[in-house]
Amino acid sequence: MTIQWFPGHMAKARRQVTEKLSLIDVVIELADARVPAASRNPMIDEIISNKPRLLLLNKADLADPRITQQWLAHYEKQGVMAIAIDAASGQGLKAIISSCEILVKEKFDKMRSKGIKPRAIRALIVGIPNVGKSTLINKLARKNIAKTGDRPGVTQAQQWIKVGKEIELLDTPGILWPKFEDQLVGLRLATTGAIKDSIINLQEVMIYAIKYLREFYPNVLKDRYDMNEEVLFSEEVVDIFDHIGKKRGLLMSGGMIDYDKTSDLFLRELRAGKLGRLTFENPSMLEVTDEILEES
Ligand code: G4P
């Protein structure tokens, strides 16, 4: 689902997350491992305030494993607990439970010392659209959806999902917005398919992706599209469009290359992982991203 964010939507989304915070012990925040900074909400720290938080870099199966390690080291340095997962296949899901246990230990120890009986950890999953929230909930849920609306403090019936004995998840995730009105963040999100029918032009997205790949993963383009160096490093990016369009037979009447179809095919292949495991930002680029976030 693609959501167009307007100030009213953002305020409502924020309110919905804030309302649920009082019901839970820990926030499980999903980001996309291919664009860990661009796929996070710029106001997340403010929104979740001082709730313990676990950051999951999802779709790690599509991301460059070397850069994912760099991101995990970066978050560790910042004191943010983060793990890489692949919600679609279930890779890394066990670590979610053990990490949540660490995050709530102090609170639960206090509860125990006051004689309060141990209970399951209550968690809320949050993240921007398409980051994999429903996939993760379904994977964790198996069939353990339990209706438990009559808890003290729960004014409205909430569905909780049991994950083993240790965790209960709120069944509806908190949807957050990205900062996609920023050009660079928007291009990164569009490259990975997080924004589908956006106002961003597909050809522009392909130009961004090509320039990025040329710099960081030149062999990927060479190998996938059988491209020589002259085309790959041509000053005119259109030469790369022509090469790929011709290779794939994407011609209009008159033999001209169909650039719309070329961008569509190229981005579909890239997003599906056919060009390999790729990441479109690394922690050393954060200064730039931080500036963007500060402007928000
Ligand atoms: P959301 O609730 O946060 O909006 O996201 P959702 O779970 O619907 O996931 C969005 C897409 O991402 C889905 O693809 C889902 O299968 C895919 N996805 C989720 N987690 C992972 C993962 O760890 N690895 C990979 N490779 N894919 C993942 P879809 O339903 O096929 O939709 P589409 O985006 O392909 O159209």
Tab-separated table of C-alpha atoms and ligand atoms in Angstrom:
chain	number	residue	atom	x	y	z
A	1	MET	CA	0.000	0.000	0.000
A	2	THR	CA	1.285	3.445	-0.828
A	3	ILE	CA	0.426	6.225	1.553
A	4	GLN	CA	0.583	9.854	0.582
A	5	TRP	CA	1.540	11.771	3.694
A	6	PHE	CA	-0.037	15.080	4.467
A	7	PRO	CA	0.340	16.979	7.748
A	8	GLY	CA	-3.050	15.669	8.915
A	9	HIS	CA	-2.037	12.053	8.232
A	10	MET	CA	1.248	12.521	10.039
A	11	ALA	CA	-0.426	13.972	13.109
A	12	LYS	CA	-2.945	11.098	13.148
A	13	ALA	CA	-0.243	8.439	12.700
A	14	ARG	CA	1.783	9.981	15.462
A	15	ARG	CA	-1.220	10.122	17.788
A	16	GLN	CA	-2.028	6.455	17.129
A	17	VAL	CA	1.504	5.398	18.025
A	18	THR	CA	1.622	7.667	21.083
A	19	GLU	CA	-1.689	6.272	22.381
A	20	LYS	CA	-0.360	2.739	22.227
A	21	LEU	CA	2.895	3.527	23.998
A	22	SER	CA	1.238	3.401	27.408
A	23	LEU	CA	0.227	-0.223	26.774
A	24	ILE	CA	3.642	-1.572	25.929
A	25	ASP	CA	7.094	-2.208	27.398
A	26	VAL	CA	9.198	-2.048	24.258
A	27	VAL	CA	9.049	-0.575	20.752
A	28	ILE	CA	10.252	-2.759	17.881
A	29	GLU	CA	11.242	-0.375	15.104
A	30	LEU	CA	11.695	-1.709	11.584
A	31	ALA	CA	14.023	-0.118	9.048
A	32	ASP	CA	15.105	-1.374	5.630
A	33	ALA	CA	18.651	-2.801	5.735
A	34	ARG	CA	19.289	-1.414	2.229
A	35	VAL	CA	18.549	2.159	3.358
A	36	PRO	CA	18.736	2.081	7.164
A	37	ALA	CA	18.717	5.852	7.639
A	38	ALA	CA	16.320	6.913	4.888
A	39	SER	CA	13.736	4.316	5.954
A	40	ARG	CA	13.474	5.611	9.521
A	41	ASN	CA	11.114	8.275	10.706
A	42	PRO	CA	13.001	11.493	11.381
A	43	MET	CA	11.034	12.109	14.596
A	44	ILE	CA	11.171	8.586	15.986
A	45	ASP	CA	13.201	9.445	19.093
A	46	GLU	CA	10.773	12.188	20.006
A	47	ILE	CA	7.727	10.006	19.298
A	48	ILE	CA	8.738	7.012	21.372
A	49	SER	CA	10.297	9.182	24.047
A	50	ASN	CA	12.113	7.023	26.606
A	51	LYS	CA	10.526	3.623	25.793
A	52	PRO	CA	13.135	0.913	25.298
A	53	ARG	CA	13.549	0.279	21.591
A	54	LEU	CA	14.878	-2.541	19.429
A	55	LEU	CA	15.880	-1.567	15.901
A	56	LEU	CA	15.502	-4.261	13.243
A	57	LEU	CA	17.246	-3.938	9.897
A	58	ASN	CA	14.785	-5.935	7.832
A	59	LYS	CA	15.188	-7.328	4.289
A	60	ALA	CA	18.803	-8.100	5.185
A	61	ASP	CA	18.595	-10.828	2.513
A	62	LEU	CA	18.572	-8.052	-0.118
A	63	ALA	CA	21.233	-5.856	1.507
A	64	ASP	CA	25.014	-5.943	1.191
A	65	PRO	CA	26.088	-8.046	4.228
A	66	ARG	CA	29.358	-6.122	4.627
A	67	ILE	CA	27.554	-2.791	4.912
A	68	THR	CA	24.903	-4.286	7.200
A	69	GLN	CA	27.724	-5.180	9.613
A	70	GLN	CA	28.954	-1.588	9.432
A	71	TRP	CA	25.487	-0.332	10.318
A	72	LEU	CA	25.177	-2.734	13.246
A	73	ALA	CA	28.563	-1.566	14.572
A	74	HIS	CA	27.435	2.035	14.122
A	75	TYR	CA	24.262	1.493	16.163
A	76	GLU	CA	26.151	-0.412	18.827
A	77	LYS	CA	28.452	2.583	19.213
A	78	GLN	CA	25.399	4.800	19.594
A	79	GLY	CA	23.956	2.512	22.276
A	80	VAL	CA	21.002	1.487	20.086
A	81	MET	CA	20.268	-2.226	20.208
A	82	ALA	CA	19.974	-3.371	16.583
A	83	ILE	CA	19.821	-6.692	14.740
A	84	ALA	CA	19.591	-7.652	11.072
A	85	ILE	CA	16.671	-9.868	10.101
A	86	ASP	CA	14.824	-11.238	7.098
A	87	ALA	CA	11.191	-11.297	8.130
A	88	ALA	CA	10.096	-13.024	4.920
A	89	SER	CA	12.147	-16.163	5.600
A	90	GLY	CA	12.198	-15.833	9.383
A	91	GLN	CA	15.960	-15.390	9.630
A	92	GLY	CA	17.000	-13.680	12.886
A	93	LEU	CA	13.593	-13.787	14.556
A	94	LYS	CA	14.779	-15.670	17.649
A	95	ALA	CA	17.157	-12.849	18.500
A	96	ILE	CA	14.167	-10.484	18.707
A	97	ILE	CA	12.879	-12.229	21.829
A	98	SER	CA	16.236	-12.371	23.600
A	99	SER	CA	16.941	-8.714	22.752
A	100	CYS	CA	13.552	-7.596	24.091
A	101	GLU	CA	14.241	-9.505	27.315
A	102	ILE	CA	17.479	-7.576	27.780
A	103	LEU	CA	15.758	-4.261	27.071
A	104	VAL	CA	13.032	-4.712	29.707
A	105	LYS	CA	15.144	-6.482	32.320
A	106	GLU	CA	15.459	-3.498	34.632
A	107	LYS	CA	11.716	-2.769	34.557
A	108	PHE	CA	10.773	-6.409	35.075
A	109	ASP	CA	13.291	-6.856	37.902
A	110	LYS	CA	11.707	-3.860	39.620
A	111	MET	CA	8.232	-5.323	39.147
A	112	ARG	CA	9.371	-8.620	40.638
A	113	SER	CA	10.974	-6.902	43.615
A	114	LYS	CA	7.606	-5.253	44.288
A	115	GLY	CA	5.973	-8.669	44.227
A	116	ILE	CA	4.275	-8.204	40.817
A	117	LYS	CA	3.919	-11.542	39.024
A	118	PRO	CA	6.061	-11.929	35.904
A	119	ARG	CA	4.125	-11.495	32.658
A	120	ALA	CA	4.877	-11.494	28.927
A	121	ILE	CA	6.715	-8.511	27.477
A	122	ARG	CA	4.302	-6.259	25.576
A	123	ALA	CA	5.628	-4.849	22.320
A	124	LEU	CA	4.540	-2.622	19.446
A	125	ILE	CA	5.999	-2.872	15.956
A	126	VAL	CA	6.470	0.452	14.171
A	127	GLY	CA	7.894	1.510	10.827
A	128	ILE	CA	7.257	3.247	7.534
A	129	PRO	CA	4.990	1.624	4.887
A	130	ASN	CA	6.394	-1.416	3.042
A	131	VAL	CA	9.228	-1.968	5.474
A	132	GLY	CA	7.825	-5.411	6.364
A	133	LYS	CA	5.700	-4.845	9.493
A	134	SER	CA	2.836	-7.167	8.477
A	135	THR	CA	5.250	-9.797	7.224
A	136	LEU	CA	7.039	-9.772	10.570
A	137	ILE	CA	3.830	-9.865	12.596
A	138	ASN	CA	2.511	-12.791	10.548
A	139	LYS	CA	5.772	-14.645	10.845
A	140	LEU	CA	5.930	-14.137	14.605
A	141	ALA	CA	2.233	-14.786	15.120
A	142	ARG	CA	1.900	-18.203	13.560
A	143	LYS	CA	-1.572	-18.862	14.930
A	144	ASN	CA	-1.224	-17.401	18.363
A	145	ILE	CA	-3.581	-14.480	18.031
A	146	ALA	CA	-5.406	-13.979	21.315
A	147	LYS	CA	-8.045	-11.416	22.072
A	148	THR	CA	-7.299	-9.862	25.431
A	149	GLY	CA	-9.249	-6.671	25.667
A	150	ASP	CA	-10.018	-6.546	29.345
A	151	ARG	CA	-6.689	-5.440	30.731
A	152	PRO	CA	-6.595	-2.581	33.183
A	153	GLY	CA	-5.842	0.573	31.278
A	154	VAL	CA	-6.978	-0.838	27.944
A	155	THR	CA	-9.959	1.271	27.055
A	156	GLN	CA	-10.477	-0.182	23.624
A	157	ALA	CA	-10.316	-3.878	22.793
A	158	GLN	CA	-6.802	-4.586	21.569
A	159	GLN	CA	-5.749	-7.748	19.857
A	160	TRP	CA	-2.553	-9.156	21.256
A	161	ILE	CA	-0.481	-11.773	19.512
A	162	LYS	CA	1.474	-14.233	21.589
A	163	VAL	CA	5.033	-14.908	20.470
A	164	GLY	CA	6.072	-17.925	22.500
A	165	LYS	CA	5.492	-17.357	26.196
A	166	GLU	CA	7.785	-14.380	26.328
A	167	ILE	CA	6.217	-11.677	24.160
A	168	GLU	CA	2.832	-10.265	23.257
A	169	LEU	CA	2.590	-7.989	20.251
A	170	LEU	CA	-0.116	-5.487	19.502
A	171	ASP	CA	-1.639	-6.830	16.287
A	172	THR	CA	-1.805	-3.508	14.457
A	173	PRO	CA	1.588	-1.961	13.854
A	174	GLY	CA	2.319	1.718	14.224
A	175	ILE	CA	2.701	3.275	10.789
A	176	LEU	CA	5.258	6.040	10.594
A	177	TRP	CA	6.153	8.350	7.750
A	178	PRO	CA	9.544	8.735	6.098
A	179	LYS	CA	11.022	12.090	5.256
A	180	PHE	CA	10.454	11.534	1.577
A	181	GLU	CA	9.843	15.151	0.671
A	182	ASP	CA	13.615	15.345	0.843
A	183	GLN	CA	15.007	14.570	-2.595
A	184	LEU	CA	17.865	12.264	-1.557
A	185	VAL	CA	15.837	10.292	0.983
A	186	GLY	CA	13.031	10.006	-1.582
A	187	LEU	CA	15.387	8.685	-4.253
A	188	ARG	CA	16.854	6.092	-1.890
A	189	LEU	CA	13.420	4.925	-0.811
A	190	ALA	CA	12.171	4.811	-4.380
A	191	THR	CA	15.254	2.855	-5.487
A	192	THR	CA	14.454	0.091	-3.004
A	193	GLY	CA	10.727	0.193	-3.785
A	194	ALA	CA	9.577	1.640	-0.464
A	195	ILE	CA	7.739	4.359	-2.355
A	196	LYS	CA	5.844	2.824	-5.206
A	197	ASP	CA	3.590	5.299	-6.962
A	198	SER	CA	5.356	8.359	-5.846
A	199	ILE	CA	5.644	11.726	-7.427
A	200	ILE	CA	9.228	10.767	-8.163
A	201	ASN	CA	9.830	10.038	-11.801
A	202	LEU	CA	11.084	6.474	-12.483
A	203	GLN	CA	13.712	7.689	-14.922
A	204	GLU	CA	15.109	10.012	-12.250
A	205	VAL	CA	15.211	7.106	-9.812
A	206	MET	CA	17.090	4.978	-12.330
A	207	ILE	CA	19.606	7.785	-12.931
A	208	TYR	CA	20.218	8.008	-9.185
A	209	ALA	CA	20.586	4.227	-8.850
A	210	ILE	CA	22.959	4.000	-11.812
A	211	LYS	CA	25.203	6.755	-10.492
A	212	TYR	CA	25.281	5.068	-7.090
A	213	LEU	CA	26.016	1.634	-8.538
A	214	ARG	CA	28.715	3.022	-10.804
A	215	GLU	CA	30.490	4.401	-7.788
A	216	PHE	CA	29.966	1.609	-5.254
A	217	TYR	CA	29.156	-1.539	-7.231
A	218	PRO	CA	30.444	-1.055	-10.814
A	219	ASN	CA	30.766	-4.789	-11.484
A	220	VAL	CA	27.100	-5.338	-10.822
A	221	LEU	CA	26.123	-3.284	-13.879
A	222	LYS	CA	28.913	-4.745	-16.003
A	223	ASP	CA	27.963	-8.328	-15.215
A	224	ARG	CA	24.183	-8.093	-15.279
A	225	TYR	CA	23.975	-6.111	-18.524
A	226	ASP	CA	27.182	-7.174	-20.194
A	227	MET	CA	28.403	-3.582	-20.270
A	228	ASN	CA	31.879	-2.438	-21.227
A	229	GLU	CA	33.769	0.278	-19.316
A	230	GLU	CA	33.182	2.845	-22.024
A	231	VAL	CA	29.422	2.633	-21.590
A	232	LEU	CA	29.600	2.160	-17.819
A	233	PHE	CA	31.600	5.321	-17.210
A	234	SER	CA	30.188	7.363	-20.070
A	235	GLU	CA	29.579	10.993	-19.151
A	236	GLU	CA	26.092	10.634	-20.563
A	237	VAL	CA	24.011	8.389	-18.311
A	238	VAL	CA	21.626	8.028	-21.236
A	239	ASP	CA	24.218	5.734	-22.841
A	240	ILE	CA	23.539	3.255	-20.036
A	241	PHE	CA	19.782	3.538	-20.584
A	242	ASP	CA	20.347	2.901	-24.294
A	243	HIS	CA	22.538	-0.090	-23.585
A	244	ILE	CA	20.105	-1.735	-21.162
A	245	GLY	CA	17.056	-0.848	-23.279
A	246	LYS	CA	18.655	-2.324	-26.384
A	247	LYS	CA	19.802	-5.441	-24.535
A	248	ARG	CA	16.276	-6.069	-23.291
A	249	GLY	CA	14.591	-5.127	-26.569
A	250	LEU	CA	12.667	-2.205	-25.070
A	251	LEU	CA	12.117	-0.245	-28.257
A	252	MET	CA	9.351	2.103	-29.366
A	253	SER	CA	8.134	2.330	-32.933
A	254	GLY	CA	10.911	3.845	-35.014
A	255	GLY	CA	13.551	1.922	-33.070
A	256	MET	CA	13.959	4.491	-30.277
A	257	ILE	CA	14.641	3.133	-26.791
A	258	ASP	CA	11.609	3.262	-24.488
A	259	TYR	CA	13.132	4.939	-21.422
A	260	ASP	CA	10.038	4.486	-19.246
A	261	LYS	CA	9.984	0.740	-19.853
A	262	THR	CA	13.748	0.574	-19.375
A	263	SER	CA	13.546	2.312	-15.974
A	264	ASP	CA	10.616	0.144	-14.944
A	265	LEU	CA	12.420	-3.087	-15.829
A	266	PHE	CA	15.745	-1.999	-14.362
A	267	LEU	CA	14.194	-0.980	-11.035
A	268	ARG	CA	12.068	-4.118	-10.840
A	269	GLU	CA	15.175	-6.257	-11.293
A	270	LEU	CA	17.141	-4.232	-8.761
A	271	ARG	CA	14.383	-4.299	-6.125
A	272	ALA	CA	13.922	-8.044	-6.514
A	273	GLY	CA	17.609	-8.572	-5.769
A	274	LYS	CA	18.481	-9.725	-9.310
A	275	LEU	CA	21.510	-7.444	-9.399
A	276	GLY	CA	22.759	-8.911	-6.125
A	277	ARG	CA	22.660	-7.777	-2.504
A	278	LEU	CA	23.002	-4.011	-2.507
A	279	THR	CA	22.873	-1.240	0.084
A	280	PHE	CA	22.303	2.370	-0.878
A	281	GLU	CA	23.742	4.221	2.074
A	282	ASN	CA	26.475	3.527	4.567
A	283	PRO	CA	27.134	5.009	7.997
A	284	SER	CA	29.834	7.344	6.693
A	285	MET	CA	27.152	9.106	4.652
A	286	LEU	CA	25.239	9.879	7.821
A	287	GLU	CA	26.585	13.371	8.169
A	288	VAL	CA	24.658	14.249	5.046
A	289	THR	CA	21.579	12.355	6.247
A	290	ASP	CA	21.885	13.878	9.731
A	291	GLU	CA	21.810	17.320	8.197
A	292	ILE	CA	18.666	16.335	6.360
A	293	LEU	CA	17.085	14.990	9.541
A	294	GLU	CA	18.011	18.091	11.510
A	295	GLU	CA	16.238	20.231	8.965
A	296	SER	CA	13.017	18.314	9.608
B	1	G4P	P1	4.308	-3.198	5.767
B	1	G4P	O1	3.351	-4.024	6.567
B	1	G4P	O2	5.379	-2.590	6.610
B	1	G4P	O3	3.646	-2.174	4.889
B	1	G4P	O4	5.109	-4.174	4.771
B	1	G4P	P2	4.751	-5.660	4.291
B	1	G4P	O5	4.870	-6.615	5.421
B	1	G4P	O6	3.469	-5.619	3.538
B	1	G4P	O7	5.955	-5.947	3.312
B	1	G4P	C1	6.167	-5.216	2.110
B	1	G4P	C2	6.856	-6.103	1.093
B	1	G4P	O8	8.162	-6.433	1.572
B	1	G4P	C3	6.155	-7.433	0.851
B	1	G4P	O9	6.329	-7.764	-0.520
B	1	G4P	C4	6.945	-8.403	1.695
B	1	G4P	O10	6.893	-9.718	1.200
B	1	G4P	C5	8.344	-7.853	1.519
B	1	G4P	N1	9.212	-8.219	2.640
B	1	G4P	C6	8.980	-8.078	3.970
B	1	G4P	N2	10.029	-8.517	4.686
B	1	G4P	C7	10.951	-8.947	3.805
B	1	G4P	C8	12.284	-9.507	3.945
B	1	G4P	O11	12.829	-9.657	5.032
B	1	G4P	N3	12.923	-9.802	2.774
B	1	G4P	C9	12.380	-9.592	1.553
B	1	G4P	N4	13.093	-9.928	0.484
B	1	G4P	N5	11.131	-9.100	1.397
B	1	G4P	C10	10.441	-8.765	2.498
B	1	G4P	P3	5.103	-8.088	-1.463
B	1	G4P	O12	3.906	-8.437	-0.662
B	1	G4P	O13	5.577	-9.025	-2.478
B	1	G4P	O14	4.797	-6.770	-2.055
B	1	G4P	P4	5.677	-6.004	-3.099
B	1	G4P	O15	6.316	-4.920	-2.286
B	1	G4P	O16	6.680	-6.923	-3.686
B	1	G4P	O17	4.661	-5.539	-4.048
